[in-house]
mmCIF file of C-alpha atoms in Angstrom:
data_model
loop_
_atom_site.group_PDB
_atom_site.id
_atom_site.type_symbol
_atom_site.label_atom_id
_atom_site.label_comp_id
_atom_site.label_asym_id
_atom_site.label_seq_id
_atom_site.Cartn_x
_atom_site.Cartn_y
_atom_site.Cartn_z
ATOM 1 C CA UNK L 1 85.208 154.705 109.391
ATOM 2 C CA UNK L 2 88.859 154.051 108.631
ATOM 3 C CA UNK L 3 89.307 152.204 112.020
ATOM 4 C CA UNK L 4 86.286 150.171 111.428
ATOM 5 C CA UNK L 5 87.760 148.930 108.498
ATOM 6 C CA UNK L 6 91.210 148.309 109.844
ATOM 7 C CA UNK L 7 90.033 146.568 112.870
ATOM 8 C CA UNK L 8 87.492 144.465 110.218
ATOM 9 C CA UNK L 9 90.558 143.162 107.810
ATOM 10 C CA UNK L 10 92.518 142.050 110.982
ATOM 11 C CA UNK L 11 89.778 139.832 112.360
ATOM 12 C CA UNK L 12 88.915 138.569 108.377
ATOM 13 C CA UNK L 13 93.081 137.991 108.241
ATOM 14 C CA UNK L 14 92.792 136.395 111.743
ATOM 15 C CA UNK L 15 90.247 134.321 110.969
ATOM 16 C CA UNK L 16 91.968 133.321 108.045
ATOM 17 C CA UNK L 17 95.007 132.023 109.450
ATOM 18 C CA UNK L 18 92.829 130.414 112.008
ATOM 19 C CA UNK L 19 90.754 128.230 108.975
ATOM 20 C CA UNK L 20 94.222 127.575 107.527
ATOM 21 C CA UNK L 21 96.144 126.272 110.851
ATOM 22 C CA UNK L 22 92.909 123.968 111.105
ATOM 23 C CA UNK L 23 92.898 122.718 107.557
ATOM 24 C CA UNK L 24 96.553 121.773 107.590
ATOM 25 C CA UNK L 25 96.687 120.102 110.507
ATOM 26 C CA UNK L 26 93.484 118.536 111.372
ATOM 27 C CA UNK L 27 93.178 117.085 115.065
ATOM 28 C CA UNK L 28 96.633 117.134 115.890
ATOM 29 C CA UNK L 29 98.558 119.503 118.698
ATOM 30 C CA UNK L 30 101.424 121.938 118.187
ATOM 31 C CA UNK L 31 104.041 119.249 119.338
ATOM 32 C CA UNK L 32 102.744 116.525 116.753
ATOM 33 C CA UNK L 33 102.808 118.933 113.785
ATOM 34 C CA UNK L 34 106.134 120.169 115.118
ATOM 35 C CA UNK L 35 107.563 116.652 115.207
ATOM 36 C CA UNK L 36 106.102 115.925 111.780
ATOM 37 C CA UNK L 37 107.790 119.179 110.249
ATOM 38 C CA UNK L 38 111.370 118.167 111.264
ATOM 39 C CA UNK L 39 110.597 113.765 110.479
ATOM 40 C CA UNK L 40 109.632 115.448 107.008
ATOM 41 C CA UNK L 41 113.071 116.479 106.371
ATOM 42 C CA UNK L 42 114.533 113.228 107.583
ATOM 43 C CA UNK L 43 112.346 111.215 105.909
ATOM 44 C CA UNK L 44 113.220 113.080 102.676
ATOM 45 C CA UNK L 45 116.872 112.534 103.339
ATOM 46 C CA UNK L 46 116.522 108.616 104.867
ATOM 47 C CA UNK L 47 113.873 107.286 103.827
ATOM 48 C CA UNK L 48 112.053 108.780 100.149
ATOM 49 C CA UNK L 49 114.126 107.614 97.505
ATOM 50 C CA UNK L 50 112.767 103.810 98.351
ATOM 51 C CA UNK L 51 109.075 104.578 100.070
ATOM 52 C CA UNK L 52 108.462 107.889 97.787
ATOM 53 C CA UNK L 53 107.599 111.167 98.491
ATOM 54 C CA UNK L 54 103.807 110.564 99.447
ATOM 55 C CA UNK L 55 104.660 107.164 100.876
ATOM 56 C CA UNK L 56 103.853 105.278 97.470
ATOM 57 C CA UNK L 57 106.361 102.777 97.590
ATOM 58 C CA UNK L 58 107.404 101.156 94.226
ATOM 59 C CA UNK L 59 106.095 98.249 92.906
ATOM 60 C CA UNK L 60 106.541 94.879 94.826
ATOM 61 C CA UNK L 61 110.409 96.296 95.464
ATOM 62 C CA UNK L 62 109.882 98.696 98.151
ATOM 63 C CA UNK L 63 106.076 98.444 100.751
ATOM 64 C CA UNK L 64 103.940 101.713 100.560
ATOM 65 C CA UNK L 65 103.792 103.501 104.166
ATOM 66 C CA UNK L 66 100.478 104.363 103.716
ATOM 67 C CA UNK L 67 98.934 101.377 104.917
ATOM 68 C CA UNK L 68 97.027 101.971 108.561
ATOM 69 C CA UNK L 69 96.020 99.006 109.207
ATOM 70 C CA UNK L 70 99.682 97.519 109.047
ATOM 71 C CA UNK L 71 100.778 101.053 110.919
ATOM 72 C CA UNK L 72 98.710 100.723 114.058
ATOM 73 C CA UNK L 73 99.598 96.835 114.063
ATOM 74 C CA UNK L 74 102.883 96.734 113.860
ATOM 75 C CA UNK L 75 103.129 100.619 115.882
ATOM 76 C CA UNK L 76 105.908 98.609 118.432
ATOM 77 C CA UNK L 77 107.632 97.304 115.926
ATOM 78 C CA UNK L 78 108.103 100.923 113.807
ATOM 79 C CA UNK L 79 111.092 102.160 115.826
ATOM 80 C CA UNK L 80 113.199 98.368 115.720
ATOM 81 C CA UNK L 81 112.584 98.800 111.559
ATOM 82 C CA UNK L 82 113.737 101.741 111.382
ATOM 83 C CA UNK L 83 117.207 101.964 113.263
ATOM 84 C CA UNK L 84 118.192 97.533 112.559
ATOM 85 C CA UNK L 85 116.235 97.188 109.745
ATOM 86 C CA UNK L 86 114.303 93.691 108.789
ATOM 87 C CA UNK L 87 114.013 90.695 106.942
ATOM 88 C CA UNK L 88 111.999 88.304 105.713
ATOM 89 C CA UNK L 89 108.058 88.813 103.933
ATOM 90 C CA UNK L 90 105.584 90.832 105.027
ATOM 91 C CA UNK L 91 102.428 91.912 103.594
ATOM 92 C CA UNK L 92 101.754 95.478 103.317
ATOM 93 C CA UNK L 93 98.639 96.735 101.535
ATOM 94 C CA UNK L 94 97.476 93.163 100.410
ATOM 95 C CA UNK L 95 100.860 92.502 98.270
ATOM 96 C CA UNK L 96 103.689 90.359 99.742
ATOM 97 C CA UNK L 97 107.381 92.193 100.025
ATOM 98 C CA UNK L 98 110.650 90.179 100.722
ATOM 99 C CA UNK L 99 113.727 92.122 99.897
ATOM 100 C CA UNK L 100 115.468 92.925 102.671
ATOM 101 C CA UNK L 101 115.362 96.283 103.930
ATOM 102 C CA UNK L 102 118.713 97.929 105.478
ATOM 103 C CA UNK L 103 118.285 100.024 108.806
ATOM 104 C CA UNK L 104 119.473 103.345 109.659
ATOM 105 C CA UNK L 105 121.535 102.978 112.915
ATOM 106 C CA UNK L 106 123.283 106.307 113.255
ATOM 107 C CA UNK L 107 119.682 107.747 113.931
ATOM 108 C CA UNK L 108 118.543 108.814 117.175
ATOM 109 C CA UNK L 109 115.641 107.998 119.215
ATOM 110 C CA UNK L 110 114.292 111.826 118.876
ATOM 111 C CA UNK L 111 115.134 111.352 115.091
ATOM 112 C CA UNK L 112 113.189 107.944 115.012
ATOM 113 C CA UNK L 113 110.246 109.891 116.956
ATOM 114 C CA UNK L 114 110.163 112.461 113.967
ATOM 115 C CA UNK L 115 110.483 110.060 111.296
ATOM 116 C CA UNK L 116 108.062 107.992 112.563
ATOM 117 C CA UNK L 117 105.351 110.984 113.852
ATOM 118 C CA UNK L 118 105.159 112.298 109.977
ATOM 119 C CA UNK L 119 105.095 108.554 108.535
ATOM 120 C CA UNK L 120 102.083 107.509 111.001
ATOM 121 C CA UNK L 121 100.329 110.824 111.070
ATOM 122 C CA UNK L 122 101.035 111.839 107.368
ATOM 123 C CA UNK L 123 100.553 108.878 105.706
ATOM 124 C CA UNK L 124 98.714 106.417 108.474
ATOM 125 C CA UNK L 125 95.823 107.523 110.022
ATOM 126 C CA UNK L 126 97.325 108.250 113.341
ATOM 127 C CA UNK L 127 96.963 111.639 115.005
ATOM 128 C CA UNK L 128 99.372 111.273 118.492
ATOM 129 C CA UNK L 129 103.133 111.949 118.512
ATOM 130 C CA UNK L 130 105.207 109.061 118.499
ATOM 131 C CA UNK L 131 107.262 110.090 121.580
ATOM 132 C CA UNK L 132 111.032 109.757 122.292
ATOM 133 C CA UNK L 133 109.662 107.377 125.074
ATOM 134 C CA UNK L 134 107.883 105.664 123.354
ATOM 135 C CA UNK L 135 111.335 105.029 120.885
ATOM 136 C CA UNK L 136 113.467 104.366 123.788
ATOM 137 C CA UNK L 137 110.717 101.606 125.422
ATOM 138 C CA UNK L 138 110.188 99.860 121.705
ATOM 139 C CA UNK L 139 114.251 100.090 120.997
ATOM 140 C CA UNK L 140 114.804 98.332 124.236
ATOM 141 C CA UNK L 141 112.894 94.921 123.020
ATOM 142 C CA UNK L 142 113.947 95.198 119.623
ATOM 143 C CA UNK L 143 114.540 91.176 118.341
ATOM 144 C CA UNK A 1 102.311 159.437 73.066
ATOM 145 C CA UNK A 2 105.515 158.218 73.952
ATOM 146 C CA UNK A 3 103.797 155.721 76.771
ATOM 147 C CA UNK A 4 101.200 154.609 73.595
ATOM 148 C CA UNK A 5 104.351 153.537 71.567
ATOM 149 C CA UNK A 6 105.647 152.016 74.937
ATOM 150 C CA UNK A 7 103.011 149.900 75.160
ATOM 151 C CA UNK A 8 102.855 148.648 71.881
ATOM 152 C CA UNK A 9 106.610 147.960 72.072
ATOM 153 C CA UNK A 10 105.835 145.765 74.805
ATOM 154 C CA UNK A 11 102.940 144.330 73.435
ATOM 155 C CA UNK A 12 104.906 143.174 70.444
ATOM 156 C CA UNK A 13 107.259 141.686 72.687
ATOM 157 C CA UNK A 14 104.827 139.351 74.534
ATOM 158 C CA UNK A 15 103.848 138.667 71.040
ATOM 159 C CA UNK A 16 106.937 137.785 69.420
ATOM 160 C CA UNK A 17 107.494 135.796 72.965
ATOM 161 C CA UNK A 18 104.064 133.817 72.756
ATOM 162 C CA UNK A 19 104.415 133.053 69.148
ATOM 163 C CA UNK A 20 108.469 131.748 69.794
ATOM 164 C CA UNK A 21 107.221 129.204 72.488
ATOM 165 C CA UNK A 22 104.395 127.512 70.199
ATOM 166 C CA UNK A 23 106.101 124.414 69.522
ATOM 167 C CA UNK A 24 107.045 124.235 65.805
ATOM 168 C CA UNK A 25 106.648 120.658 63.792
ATOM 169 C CA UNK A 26 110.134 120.793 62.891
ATOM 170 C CA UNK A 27 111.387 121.150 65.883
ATOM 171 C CA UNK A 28 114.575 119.412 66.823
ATOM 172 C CA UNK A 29 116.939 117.972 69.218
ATOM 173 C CA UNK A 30 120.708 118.516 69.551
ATOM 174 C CA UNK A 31 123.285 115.850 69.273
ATOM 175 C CA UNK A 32 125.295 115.475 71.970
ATOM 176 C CA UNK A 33 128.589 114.154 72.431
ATOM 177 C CA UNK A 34 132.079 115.233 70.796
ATOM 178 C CA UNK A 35 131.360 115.061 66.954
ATOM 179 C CA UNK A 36 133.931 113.996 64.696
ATOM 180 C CA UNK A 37 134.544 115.864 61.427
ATOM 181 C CA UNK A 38 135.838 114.281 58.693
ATOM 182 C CA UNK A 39 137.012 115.380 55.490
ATOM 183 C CA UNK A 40 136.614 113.531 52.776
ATOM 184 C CA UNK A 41 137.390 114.346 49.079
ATOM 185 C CA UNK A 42 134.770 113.760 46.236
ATOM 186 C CA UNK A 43 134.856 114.193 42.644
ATOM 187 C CA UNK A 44 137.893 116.307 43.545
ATOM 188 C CA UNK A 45 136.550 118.512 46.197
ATOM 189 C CA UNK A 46 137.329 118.399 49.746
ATOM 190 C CA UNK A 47 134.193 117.859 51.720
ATOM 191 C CA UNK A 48 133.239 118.037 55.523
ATOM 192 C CA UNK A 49 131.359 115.612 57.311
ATOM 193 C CA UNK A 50 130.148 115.783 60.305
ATOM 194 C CA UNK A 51 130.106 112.181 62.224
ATOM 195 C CA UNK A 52 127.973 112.370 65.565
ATOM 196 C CA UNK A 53 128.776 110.235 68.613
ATOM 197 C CA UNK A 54 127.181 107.168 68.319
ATOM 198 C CA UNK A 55 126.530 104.230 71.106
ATOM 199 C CA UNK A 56 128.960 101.453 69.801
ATOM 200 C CA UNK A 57 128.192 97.684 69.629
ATOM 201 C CA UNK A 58 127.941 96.368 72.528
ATOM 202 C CA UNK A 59 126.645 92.682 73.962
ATOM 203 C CA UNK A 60 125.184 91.726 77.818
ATOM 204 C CA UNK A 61 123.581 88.907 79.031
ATOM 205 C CA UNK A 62 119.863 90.656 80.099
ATOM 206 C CA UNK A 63 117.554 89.136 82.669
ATOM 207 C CA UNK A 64 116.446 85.691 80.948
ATOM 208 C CA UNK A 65 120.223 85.058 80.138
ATOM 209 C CA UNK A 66 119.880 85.478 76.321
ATOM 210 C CA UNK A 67 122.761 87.641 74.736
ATOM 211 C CA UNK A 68 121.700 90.630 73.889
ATOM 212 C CA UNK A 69 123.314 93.340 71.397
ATOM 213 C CA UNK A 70 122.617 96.653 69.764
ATOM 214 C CA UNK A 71 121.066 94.970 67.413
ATOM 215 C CA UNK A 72 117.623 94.795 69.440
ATOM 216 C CA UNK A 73 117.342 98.298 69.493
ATOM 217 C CA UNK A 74 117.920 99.113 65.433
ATOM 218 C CA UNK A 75 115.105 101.400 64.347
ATOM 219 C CA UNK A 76 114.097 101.487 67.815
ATOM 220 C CA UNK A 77 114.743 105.183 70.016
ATOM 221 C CA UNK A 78 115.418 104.007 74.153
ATOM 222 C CA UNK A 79 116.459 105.015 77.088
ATOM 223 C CA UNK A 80 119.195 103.970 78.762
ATOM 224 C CA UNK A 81 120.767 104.201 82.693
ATOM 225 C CA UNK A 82 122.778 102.779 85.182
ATOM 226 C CA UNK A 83 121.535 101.028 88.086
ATOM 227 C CA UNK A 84 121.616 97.802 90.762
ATOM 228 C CA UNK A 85 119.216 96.529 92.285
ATOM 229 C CA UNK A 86 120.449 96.817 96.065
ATOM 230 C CA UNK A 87 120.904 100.533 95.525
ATOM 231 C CA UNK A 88 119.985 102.788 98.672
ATOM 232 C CA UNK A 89 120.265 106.132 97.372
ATOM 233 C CA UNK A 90 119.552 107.386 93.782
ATOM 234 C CA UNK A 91 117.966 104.106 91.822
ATOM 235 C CA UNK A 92 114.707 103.881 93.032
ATOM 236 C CA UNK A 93 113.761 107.386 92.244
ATOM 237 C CA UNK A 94 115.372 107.026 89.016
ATOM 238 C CA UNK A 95 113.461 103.680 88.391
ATOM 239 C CA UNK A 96 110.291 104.921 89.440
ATOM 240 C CA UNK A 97 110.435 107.657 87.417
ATOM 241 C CA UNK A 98 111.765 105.530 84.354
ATOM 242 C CA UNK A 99 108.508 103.313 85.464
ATOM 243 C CA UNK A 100 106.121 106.029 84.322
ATOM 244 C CA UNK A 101 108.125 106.726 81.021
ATOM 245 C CA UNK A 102 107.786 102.890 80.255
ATOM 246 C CA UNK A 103 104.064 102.807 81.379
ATOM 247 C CA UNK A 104 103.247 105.500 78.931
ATOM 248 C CA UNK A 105 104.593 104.108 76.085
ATOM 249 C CA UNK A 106 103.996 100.225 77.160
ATOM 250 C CA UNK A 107 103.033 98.186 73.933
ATOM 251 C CA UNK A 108 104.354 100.939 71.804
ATOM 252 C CA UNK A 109 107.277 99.481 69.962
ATOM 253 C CA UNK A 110 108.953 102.374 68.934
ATOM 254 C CA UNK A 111 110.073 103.192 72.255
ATOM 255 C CA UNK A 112 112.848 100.601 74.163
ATOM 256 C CA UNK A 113 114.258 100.884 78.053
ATOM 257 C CA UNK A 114 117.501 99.771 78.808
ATOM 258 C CA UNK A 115 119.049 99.527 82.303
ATOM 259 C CA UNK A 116 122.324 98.276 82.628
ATOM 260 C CA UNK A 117 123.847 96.903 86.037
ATOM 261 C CA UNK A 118 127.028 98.320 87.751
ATOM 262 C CA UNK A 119 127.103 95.366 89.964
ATOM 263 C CA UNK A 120 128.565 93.097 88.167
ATOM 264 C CA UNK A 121 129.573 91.102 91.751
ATOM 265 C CA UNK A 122 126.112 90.292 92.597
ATOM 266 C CA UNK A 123 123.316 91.357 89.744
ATOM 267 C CA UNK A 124 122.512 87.962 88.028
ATOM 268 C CA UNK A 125 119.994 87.661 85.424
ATOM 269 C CA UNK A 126 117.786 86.024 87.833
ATOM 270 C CA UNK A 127 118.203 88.634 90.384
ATOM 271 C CA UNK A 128 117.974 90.886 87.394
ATOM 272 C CA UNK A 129 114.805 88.897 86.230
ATOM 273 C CA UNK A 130 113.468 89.138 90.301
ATOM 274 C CA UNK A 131 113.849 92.734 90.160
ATOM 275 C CA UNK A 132 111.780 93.420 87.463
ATOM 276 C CA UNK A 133 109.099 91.320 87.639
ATOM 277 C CA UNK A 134 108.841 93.238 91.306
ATOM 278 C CA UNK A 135 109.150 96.607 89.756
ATOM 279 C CA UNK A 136 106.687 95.749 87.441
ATOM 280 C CA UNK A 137 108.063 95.050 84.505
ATOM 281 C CA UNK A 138 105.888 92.330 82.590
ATOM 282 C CA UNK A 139 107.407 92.792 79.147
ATOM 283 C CA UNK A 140 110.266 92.468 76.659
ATOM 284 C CA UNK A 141 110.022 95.940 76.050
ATOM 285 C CA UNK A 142 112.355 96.844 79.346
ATOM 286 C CA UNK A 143 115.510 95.065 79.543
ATOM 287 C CA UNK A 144 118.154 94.527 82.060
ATOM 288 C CA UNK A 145 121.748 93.316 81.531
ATOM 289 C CA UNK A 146 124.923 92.686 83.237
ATOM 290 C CA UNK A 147 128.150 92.071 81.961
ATOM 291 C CA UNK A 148 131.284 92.190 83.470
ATOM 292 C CA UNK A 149 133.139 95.293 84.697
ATOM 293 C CA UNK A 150 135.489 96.641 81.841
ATOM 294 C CA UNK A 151 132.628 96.229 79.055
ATOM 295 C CA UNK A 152 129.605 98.010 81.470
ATOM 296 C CA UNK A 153 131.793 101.026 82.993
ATOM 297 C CA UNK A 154 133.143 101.279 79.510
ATOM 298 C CA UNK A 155 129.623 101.486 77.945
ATOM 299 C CA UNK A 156 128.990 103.914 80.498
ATOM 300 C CA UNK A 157 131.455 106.424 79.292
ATOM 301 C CA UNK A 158 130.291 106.001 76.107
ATOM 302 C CA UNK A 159 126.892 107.215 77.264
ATOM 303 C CA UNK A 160 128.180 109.723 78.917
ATOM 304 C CA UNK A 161 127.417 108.703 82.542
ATOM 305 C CA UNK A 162 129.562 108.372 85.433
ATOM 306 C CA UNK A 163 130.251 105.192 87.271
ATOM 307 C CA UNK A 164 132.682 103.716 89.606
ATOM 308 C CA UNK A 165 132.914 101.092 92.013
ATOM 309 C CA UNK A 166 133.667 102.881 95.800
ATOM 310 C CA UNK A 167 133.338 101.206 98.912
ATOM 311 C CA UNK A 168 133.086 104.705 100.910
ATOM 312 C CA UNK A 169 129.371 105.288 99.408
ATOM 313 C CA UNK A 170 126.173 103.890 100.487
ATOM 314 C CA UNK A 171 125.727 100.577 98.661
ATOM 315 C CA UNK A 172 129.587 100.208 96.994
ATOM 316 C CA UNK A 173 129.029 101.805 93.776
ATOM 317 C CA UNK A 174 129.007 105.494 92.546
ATOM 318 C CA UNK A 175 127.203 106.577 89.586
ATOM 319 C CA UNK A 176 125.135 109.423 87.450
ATOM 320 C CA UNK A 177 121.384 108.654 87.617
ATOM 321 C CA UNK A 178 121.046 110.030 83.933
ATOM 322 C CA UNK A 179 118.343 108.428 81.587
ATOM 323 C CA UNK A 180 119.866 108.427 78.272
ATOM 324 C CA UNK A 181 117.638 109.139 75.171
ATOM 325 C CA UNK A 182 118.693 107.718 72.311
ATOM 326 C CA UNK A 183 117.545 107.562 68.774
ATOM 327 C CA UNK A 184 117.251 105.339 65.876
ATOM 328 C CA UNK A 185 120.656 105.671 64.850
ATOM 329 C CA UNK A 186 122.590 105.075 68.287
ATOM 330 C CA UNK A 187 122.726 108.928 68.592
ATOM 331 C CA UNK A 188 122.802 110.572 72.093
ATOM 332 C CA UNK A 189 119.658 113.042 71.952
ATOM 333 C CA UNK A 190 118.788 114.255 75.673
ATOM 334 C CA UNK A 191 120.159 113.308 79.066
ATOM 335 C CA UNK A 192 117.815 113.856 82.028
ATOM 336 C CA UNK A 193 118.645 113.969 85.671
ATOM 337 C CA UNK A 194 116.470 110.551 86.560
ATOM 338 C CA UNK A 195 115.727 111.625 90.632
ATOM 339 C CA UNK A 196 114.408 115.645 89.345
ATOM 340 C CA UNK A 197 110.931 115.761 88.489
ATOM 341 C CA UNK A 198 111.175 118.751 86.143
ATOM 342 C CA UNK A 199 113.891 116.544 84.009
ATOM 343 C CA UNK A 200 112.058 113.886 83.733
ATOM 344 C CA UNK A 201 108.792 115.942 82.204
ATOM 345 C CA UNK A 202 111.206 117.474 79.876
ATOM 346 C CA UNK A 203 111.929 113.896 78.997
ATOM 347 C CA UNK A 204 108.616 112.833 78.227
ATOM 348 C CA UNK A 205 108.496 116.314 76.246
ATOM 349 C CA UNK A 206 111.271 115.324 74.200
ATOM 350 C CA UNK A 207 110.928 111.611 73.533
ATOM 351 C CA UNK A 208 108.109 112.980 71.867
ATOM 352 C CA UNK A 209 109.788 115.150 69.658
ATOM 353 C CA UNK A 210 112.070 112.639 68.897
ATOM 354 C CA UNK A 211 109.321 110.037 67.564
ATOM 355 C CA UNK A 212 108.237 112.890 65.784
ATOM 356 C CA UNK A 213 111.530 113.295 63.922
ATOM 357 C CA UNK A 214 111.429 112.241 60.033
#
């Protein structure tokens, strides 16, 4: 009796930690969460006091990241932004931004590839990694 | 018997502990700042007074380059901080936050907002003005002045926040991202940490309390 209910609360716990793996991270592997755990605390340190903690942005001052549409677009681009920088007006979410927006150059390609990973898969619809390769190959034809 | 009394002991704590939190109408907030006393002598006895810190006169160009003095905020209660508008690390928390403050209470004009520029090198009133429209800003109810160096850093003492120009942090300028509550008579009330969230809810707590206050 006491072993049928032992072996019955591990495969409820199991189960359990199964349904809550899935619900936090919904269609995406091991290495994308993983990647999207340490951009997190990058982003936090880089990137939030100007874009906000959920990727708000702040009035016609500083874009929201939360824009897909603009994400997938502009996916080559994301890597150039973040270690020069840009200038000039863009659109982002149907509102036009100009202020200039300073990069981050002491980062890292595997720091971009964080970064970028949570941005696109936290806030953009994305669901891949955004690879150190993929960094290197889109830092290579930055403008 | 003894575990009965116990109980009720404990039971009269939670009590006296649930009844101490509800917040009372009278309820108060401190001064703060170095009070002077004063003695003073009337109809031959020696009296105290006690004179709390107050925000002295002070006068800025803000962001449609009209002067702009203490006077604007008499029988008003604001907020104040330090800010510019190229700031990379602690503004645009604190602004955002500040943002929600002056969204609250937008069209309510009991309540002011007054950020003052550190960069007195490059902040404008039209780069001022820019900046505010884009934070979103559409009234007089928010204002943002410059001024030069000795009369902004000195105003800043006087509300009790740090600032200094330094070349070796992000953006050239060093500063406290404090939002300053001040009453109706230029009295320091509550300082909140601008960039932590649970400050800034014990801000909207206490501006409350403060429009409250007779």
């Amino acid at each position: 009796m006491r072993k049928l209910f032992l072996s019955s609360l591990l495969i409820s716990t199991l189960i359990g930690v199964l349904i809550t793996i899935q619900a936090c991270q919904p269609n995406v592997s091991i290495e994308t969460a993983q990647y999207a755990v340490n951009g997190q605390k990058l982003y936090t340190t880089h990137c939030q006091n100007c874009h906000g903690a959920k990727g708000e942005g702040l009035g016609q001052l500083y874009p929201p990241l939360t824009d897909s549409i603009f994400l997938n677009k502009h996916r080559s681009q994301l890597a150039c932004i973040v270690k020069n920088g840009m200038k000039g007006s863009i659109e982002v979410s149907g509102k036009k931004f100009d202020n200039e927006m300073p990069g981050i150059p002491q980062l890292n390609n595997v720091e971009i590839a964080y970064i970028l990973t949570y941005v696109t898969t936290t806030f953009g619809n994305s669901t891949t990694t955004y690879t150190q390769e993929e960094v290197a190959k889109n830092i290579a034809s930055c403008d | 018997m003894k575990i009965a009394i116990k109980q009720s002991l404990l039971s009269l704590f939670f009590f006296a502990a649930i009844v101490g939190c509800a917040p009372k109408a009278d309820k108060k907030l401190p001064y703060i700042g170095e009070p002077d006393i004063e003695e003073k002598i009337v109809d031959g006895k020696t009296i105290t007074d006690t004179i709390y810190h107050r925000i002295p006169s002070f006068s800025f160009l803000n962001q449609d380059s009209v002067l702009l003095t203490e006077k604007a905020f008499d029988n008003k209660v604001y907020i104040a901080n330090f800010f510019f508008t190229h700031c990379p690390s602690i503004c645009p928390t604190m602004q955002r936050n500040l943002l929600k403050v002056y969204e609250k209470y937008k069209g309510d004009d009991r309540v002011s907002f007054l950020s003052h520029s550190i960069d007195f090198k490059f902040d404008s009133p039209s780069v001022l003005k820019a900046y505010a429209q884009k934070l979103g800003v559409t009234n007089e109810q928010w204002q943002f002045v410059t001024g030069s160096k000795k009369d902004i850093y000195g105003l800043a003492d006087q509300y009790l926040v740090y600032t200094r120009e330094d070349a070796s942090v992000p953006g050239g300028y060093d500063h406290q991202g404090y939002l300053v509550l001040v009453d109706k008579d230029k009295h320091i009330r509550g300082a909140y940490d601008g960039t932590n969230e649970e400050q800034v809810a014990q801000l909207f707590t206490d501006l409350e309390i403060l429009l409250q206050e007779k």
